[in-house]
PDB file of C-alpha atoms in Angstrom:
ATOM      1  CA  UNK Z   1     121.874 109.551  67.283  1.00  0.00           C
ATOM      2  CA  UNK Z   2     124.820 107.369  68.211  1.00  0.00           C
ATOM      3  CA  UNK Z   3     125.004 108.683  71.789  1.00  0.00           C
ATOM      4  CA  UNK Z   4     121.323 107.978  72.401  1.00  0.00           C
ATOM      5  CA  UNK Z   5     121.756 104.460  71.042  1.00  0.00           C
ATOM      6  CA  UNK Z   6     124.783 103.877  73.270  1.00  0.00           C
ATOM      7  CA  UNK Z   7     122.864 105.147  76.314  1.00  0.00           C
ATOM      8  CA  UNK Z   8     119.948 102.851  75.523  1.00  0.00           C
ATOM      9  CA  UNK Z   9     122.366  99.932  75.134  1.00  0.00           C
ATOM     10  CA  UNK Z  10     123.971 100.673  78.512  1.00  0.00           C
ATOM     11  CA  UNK Z  11     120.527 100.998  80.140  1.00  0.00           C
ATOM     12  CA  UNK Z  12     119.529  97.587  78.793  1.00  0.00           C
ATOM     13  CA  UNK Z  13     122.761  96.134  80.161  1.00  0.00           C
ATOM     14  CA  UNK Z  14     122.306  97.874  83.518  1.00  0.00           C
ATOM     15  CA  UNK Z  15     118.791  96.523  83.910  1.00  0.00           C
ATOM     16  CA  UNK Z  16     119.917  92.986  83.120  1.00  0.00           C
ATOM     17  CA  UNK Z  17     117.833  92.872  79.929  1.00  0.00           C
ATOM     18  CA  UNK Z  18     121.001  92.392  77.878  1.00  0.00           C
ATOM     19  CA  UNK Z  19     123.529  90.028  79.421  1.00  0.00           C
ATOM     20  CA  UNK Z  20     127.178  89.434  78.671  1.00  0.00           C
ATOM     21  CA  UNK Z  21     126.302  85.876  77.653  1.00  0.00           C
ATOM     22  CA  UNK Z  22     123.744  87.067  75.086  1.00  0.00           C
ATOM     23  CA  UNK Z  23     126.249  89.525  73.611  1.00  0.00           C
ATOM     24  CA  UNK Z  24     128.937  86.852  73.410  1.00  0.00           C
ATOM     25  CA  UNK Z  25     126.539  84.449  71.693  1.00  0.00           C
ATOM     26  CA  UNK Z  26     125.503  87.174  69.233  1.00  0.00           C
ATOM     27  CA  UNK Z  27     129.101  87.831  68.181  1.00  0.00           C
ATOM     28  CA  UNK Z  28     130.638  84.359  68.219  1.00  0.00           C
ATOM     29  CA  UNK Z  29     130.320  82.674  64.851  1.00  0.00           C
ATOM     30  CA  UNK Z  30     128.983  85.808  63.148  1.00  0.00           C
ATOM     31  CA  UNK Z  31     132.233  87.678  62.458  1.00  0.00           C
ATOM     32  CA  UNK Z  32     131.845  87.951  58.674  1.00  0.00           C
ATOM     33  CA  UNK Z  33     128.328  89.365  59.000  1.00  0.00           C
ATOM     34  CA  UNK Z  34     129.325  91.822  61.734  1.00  0.00           C
ATOM     35  CA  UNK Z  35     132.532  93.136  60.149  1.00  0.00           C
ATOM     36  CA  UNK Z  36     130.761  96.084  58.563  1.00  0.00           C
ATOM     37  CA  UNK Z  37     129.658  97.080  62.071  1.00  0.00           C
ATOM     38  CA  UNK Z  38     132.958  96.656  63.898  1.00  0.00           C
ATOM     39  CA  UNK Z  39     133.111 100.323  64.919  1.00  0.00           C
ATOM     40  CA  UNK Z  40     129.650 100.075  66.467  1.00  0.00           C
ATOM     41  CA  UNK Z  41     130.674  96.978  68.416  1.00  0.00           C
ATOM     42  CA  UNK Z  42     133.674  98.918  69.755  1.00  0.00           C
ATOM     43  CA  UNK Z  43     131.514 101.936  70.585  1.00  0.00           C
ATOM     44  CA  UNK Z  44     128.997  99.819  72.515  1.00  0.00           C
ATOM     45  CA  UNK Z  45     131.787  98.022  74.378  1.00  0.00           C
ATOM     46  CA  UNK Z  46     133.437 101.322  75.300  1.00  0.00           C
ATOM     47  CA  UNK Z  47     130.153 102.872  76.457  1.00  0.00           C
ATOM     48  CA  UNK Z  48     129.502  99.892  78.719  1.00  0.00           C
ATOM     49  CA  UNK Z  49     133.017  99.876  80.174  1.00  0.00           C
ATOM     50  CA  UNK Z  50     132.703 103.611  80.916  1.00  0.00           C
ATOM     51  CA  UNK Z  51     129.504 102.983  82.926  1.00  0.00           C
ATOM     52  CA  UNK Z  52     131.248 103.999  86.134  1.00  0.00           C
ATOM     53  CA  UNK Z  53     129.258 102.292  88.893  1.00  0.00           C
ATOM     54  CA  UNK Z  54     127.426  99.653  86.903  1.00  0.00           C
ATOM     55  CA  UNK Z  55     129.019  96.215  87.062  1.00  0.00           C
ATOM     56  CA  UNK Z  56     126.446  94.580  84.739  1.00  0.00           C
ATOM     57  CA  UNK Z  57     127.158  97.078  81.964  1.00  0.00           C
ATOM     58  CA  UNK Z  58     130.910  96.851  82.572  1.00  0.00           C
ATOM     59  CA  UNK Z  59     130.773  93.049  82.384  1.00  0.00           C
ATOM     60  CA  UNK Z  60     128.890  93.316  79.099  1.00  0.00           C
ATOM     61  CA  UNK Z  61     131.493  95.729  77.730  1.00  0.00           C
ATOM     62  CA  UNK Z  62     134.307  93.391  78.711  1.00  0.00           C
ATOM     63  CA  UNK Z  63     132.546  90.462  77.074  1.00  0.00           C
ATOM     64  CA  UNK Z  64     131.992  92.462  73.891  1.00  0.00           C
ATOM     65  CA  UNK Z  65     135.693  93.332  73.713  1.00  0.00           C
ATOM     66  CA  UNK Z  66     136.756  89.725  74.366  1.00  0.00           C
ATOM     67  CA  UNK Z  67     134.323  88.120  71.934  1.00  0.00           C
ATOM     68  CA  UNK Z  68     135.045  90.683  69.229  1.00  0.00           C
ATOM     69  CA  UNK Z  69     138.822  90.302  69.521  1.00  0.00           C
ATOM     70  CA  UNK Z  70     138.603  86.549  69.225  1.00  0.00           C
ATOM     71  CA  UNK Z  71     135.909  86.516  66.530  1.00  0.00           C
ATOM     72  CA  UNK Z  72     137.039  89.262  64.159  1.00  0.00           C
ATOM     73  CA  UNK Z  73     140.588  88.013  63.946  1.00  0.00           C
ATOM     74  CA  UNK Z  74     139.802  84.359  63.332  1.00  0.00           C
ATOM     75  CA  UNK Z  75     138.838  84.342  59.669  1.00  0.00           C
ATOM     76  CA  UNK Z  76     140.010  85.754  56.387  1.00  0.00           C
ATOM     77  CA  UNK Z  77     138.165  88.477  54.496  1.00  0.00           C
ATOM     78  CA  UNK Z  78     136.105  85.881  52.637  1.00  0.00           C
ATOM     79  CA  UNK Z  79     135.029  84.207  55.898  1.00  0.00           C
ATOM     80  CA  UNK Z  80     137.197  81.123  55.559  1.00  0.00           C
ATOM     81  CA  UNK Z  81     139.468  80.002  58.354  1.00  0.00           C
ATOM     82  CA  UNK Z  82     142.926  81.509  58.290  1.00  0.00           C
ATOM     83  CA  UNK Z  83     146.057  79.580  59.017  1.00  0.00           C
ATOM     84  CA  UNK Z  84     148.643  80.141  61.686  1.00  0.00           C
ATOM     85  CA  UNK Z  85     148.507  80.971  65.355  1.00  0.00           C
ATOM     86  CA  UNK Z  86     146.168  83.796  66.048  1.00  0.00           C
ATOM     87  CA  UNK Z  87     144.873  83.478  62.455  1.00  0.00           C
ATOM     88  CA  UNK Z  88     143.242  86.350  60.715  1.00  0.00           C
ATOM     89  CA  UNK Z  89     143.201  88.646  57.759  1.00  0.00           C
ATOM     90  CA  UNK Z  90     144.430  92.160  57.230  1.00  0.00           C
ATOM     91  CA  UNK Z  91     141.007  93.240  58.482  1.00  0.00           C
ATOM     92  CA  UNK Z  92     141.480  91.141  61.605  1.00  0.00           C
ATOM     93  CA  UNK Z  93     144.846  92.751  62.340  1.00  0.00           C
ATOM     94  CA  UNK Z  94     143.392  96.237  61.795  1.00  0.00           C
ATOM     95  CA  UNK Z  95     140.364  95.533  63.952  1.00  0.00           C
ATOM     96  CA  UNK Z  96     142.425  94.009  66.733  1.00  0.00           C
ATOM     97  CA  UNK Z  97     144.753  97.020  66.692  1.00  0.00           C
ATOM     98  CA  UNK Z  98     141.763  99.366  67.047  1.00  0.00           C
ATOM     99  CA  UNK Z  99     140.332  97.268  69.853  1.00  0.00           C
ATOM    100  CA  UNK Z 100     143.628  97.181  71.743  1.00  0.00           C
ATOM    101  CA  UNK Z 101     143.935 100.953  71.307  1.00  0.00           C
ATOM    102  CA  UNK Z 102     140.505 101.362  72.894  1.00  0.00           C
ATOM    103  CA  UNK Z 103     141.600  99.191  75.817  1.00  0.00           C
ATOM    104  CA  UNK Z 104     144.719 101.307  76.264  1.00  0.00           C
ATOM    105  CA  UNK Z 105     142.532 104.409  76.343  1.00  0.00           C
ATOM    106  CA  UNK Z 106     140.443 102.846  79.102  1.00  0.00           C
ATOM    107  CA  UNK Z 107     143.637 101.895  80.925  1.00  0.00           C
ATOM    108  CA  UNK Z 108     144.907 105.459  80.790  1.00  0.00           C
ATOM    109  CA  UNK Z 109     141.607 107.050  81.791  1.00  0.00           C
ATOM    110  CA  UNK Z 110     142.430 107.205  85.486  1.00  0.00           C
ATOM    111  CA  UNK Z 111     138.955 105.890  86.364  1.00  0.00           C
ATOM    112  CA  UNK Z 112     139.591 102.820  88.511  1.00  0.00           C
ATOM    113  CA  UNK Z 113     136.616 100.747  87.294  1.00  0.00           C
ATOM    114  CA  UNK Z 114     137.499 101.500  83.683  1.00  0.00           C
ATOM    115  CA  UNK Z 115     141.169 100.639  84.240  1.00  0.00           C
ATOM    116  CA  UNK Z 116     140.168  97.410  85.994  1.00  0.00           C
ATOM    117  CA  UNK Z 117     137.880  96.450  83.105  1.00  0.00           C
ATOM    118  CA  UNK Z 118     140.617  97.071  80.515  1.00  0.00           C
ATOM    119  CA  UNK Z 119     143.101  94.998  82.508  1.00  0.00           C
ATOM    120  CA  UNK Z 120     140.534  92.234  82.924  1.00  0.00           C
ATOM    121  CA  UNK Z 121     140.025  92.067  79.148  1.00  0.00           C
ATOM    122  CA  UNK Z 122     143.776  92.109  78.468  1.00  0.00           C
ATOM    123  CA  UNK Z 123     144.299  89.306  80.983  1.00  0.00           C
ATOM    124  CA  UNK Z 124     141.536  87.231  79.399  1.00  0.00           C
ATOM    125  CA  UNK Z 125     142.915  87.747  75.892  1.00  0.00           C
ATOM    126  CA  UNK Z 126     146.377  86.753  77.070  1.00  0.00           C
ATOM    127  CA  UNK Z 127     144.997  83.556  78.574  1.00  0.00           C
ATOM    128  CA  UNK Z 128     142.915  82.727  75.487  1.00  0.00           C
ATOM    129  CA  UNK Z 129     145.311  83.511  72.629  1.00  0.00           C
ATOM    130  CA  UNK Z 130     148.643  85.075  73.511  1.00  0.00           C
ATOM    131  CA  UNK Z 131     149.887  84.445  69.965  1.00  0.00           C
ATOM    132  CA  UNK Z 132     147.207  86.793  68.602  1.00  0.00           C
ATOM    133  CA  UNK Z 133     148.542  89.590  70.808  1.00  0.00           C
ATOM    134  CA  UNK Z 134     152.199  89.230  69.800  1.00  0.00           C
ATOM    135  CA  UNK Z 135     151.962  91.150  66.478  1.00  0.00           C
ATOM    136  CA  UNK Z 136     150.654  94.156  68.431  1.00  0.00           C
ATOM    137  CA  UNK Z 137     153.331  94.103  71.120  1.00  0.00           C
ATOM    138  CA  UNK Z 138     156.088  96.105  69.427  1.00  0.00           C
TER     139      UNK Z 138
END
């Protein structure tokens, strides 16, 4: 089931068997191939960020959110580069909106580690590509 898979993913992250760097490398440059699995990427990121006392899992979750935001918004639906600041297709805008909604949920959770992780991701995204965030700021 999905919950068992998420738990196994978090356990791998917690043990150090799955690092943030490996996750980032797996996502970067593979956006078109991973688009069909964008909800799973979000679910794994959320499960890791919710890992209350586990900094390795939380770091992995943050990296998944960051890499996914930057990767899934950077190309058009056919995989070619999109023009303009922040680039992206309709899919990219939809995906980014979902991802930002997940971060807002973490931010409103009241769990300090989860809130900190969401703010860390938002800060990183602002530093990397503030233009990509502007369409979602209204």
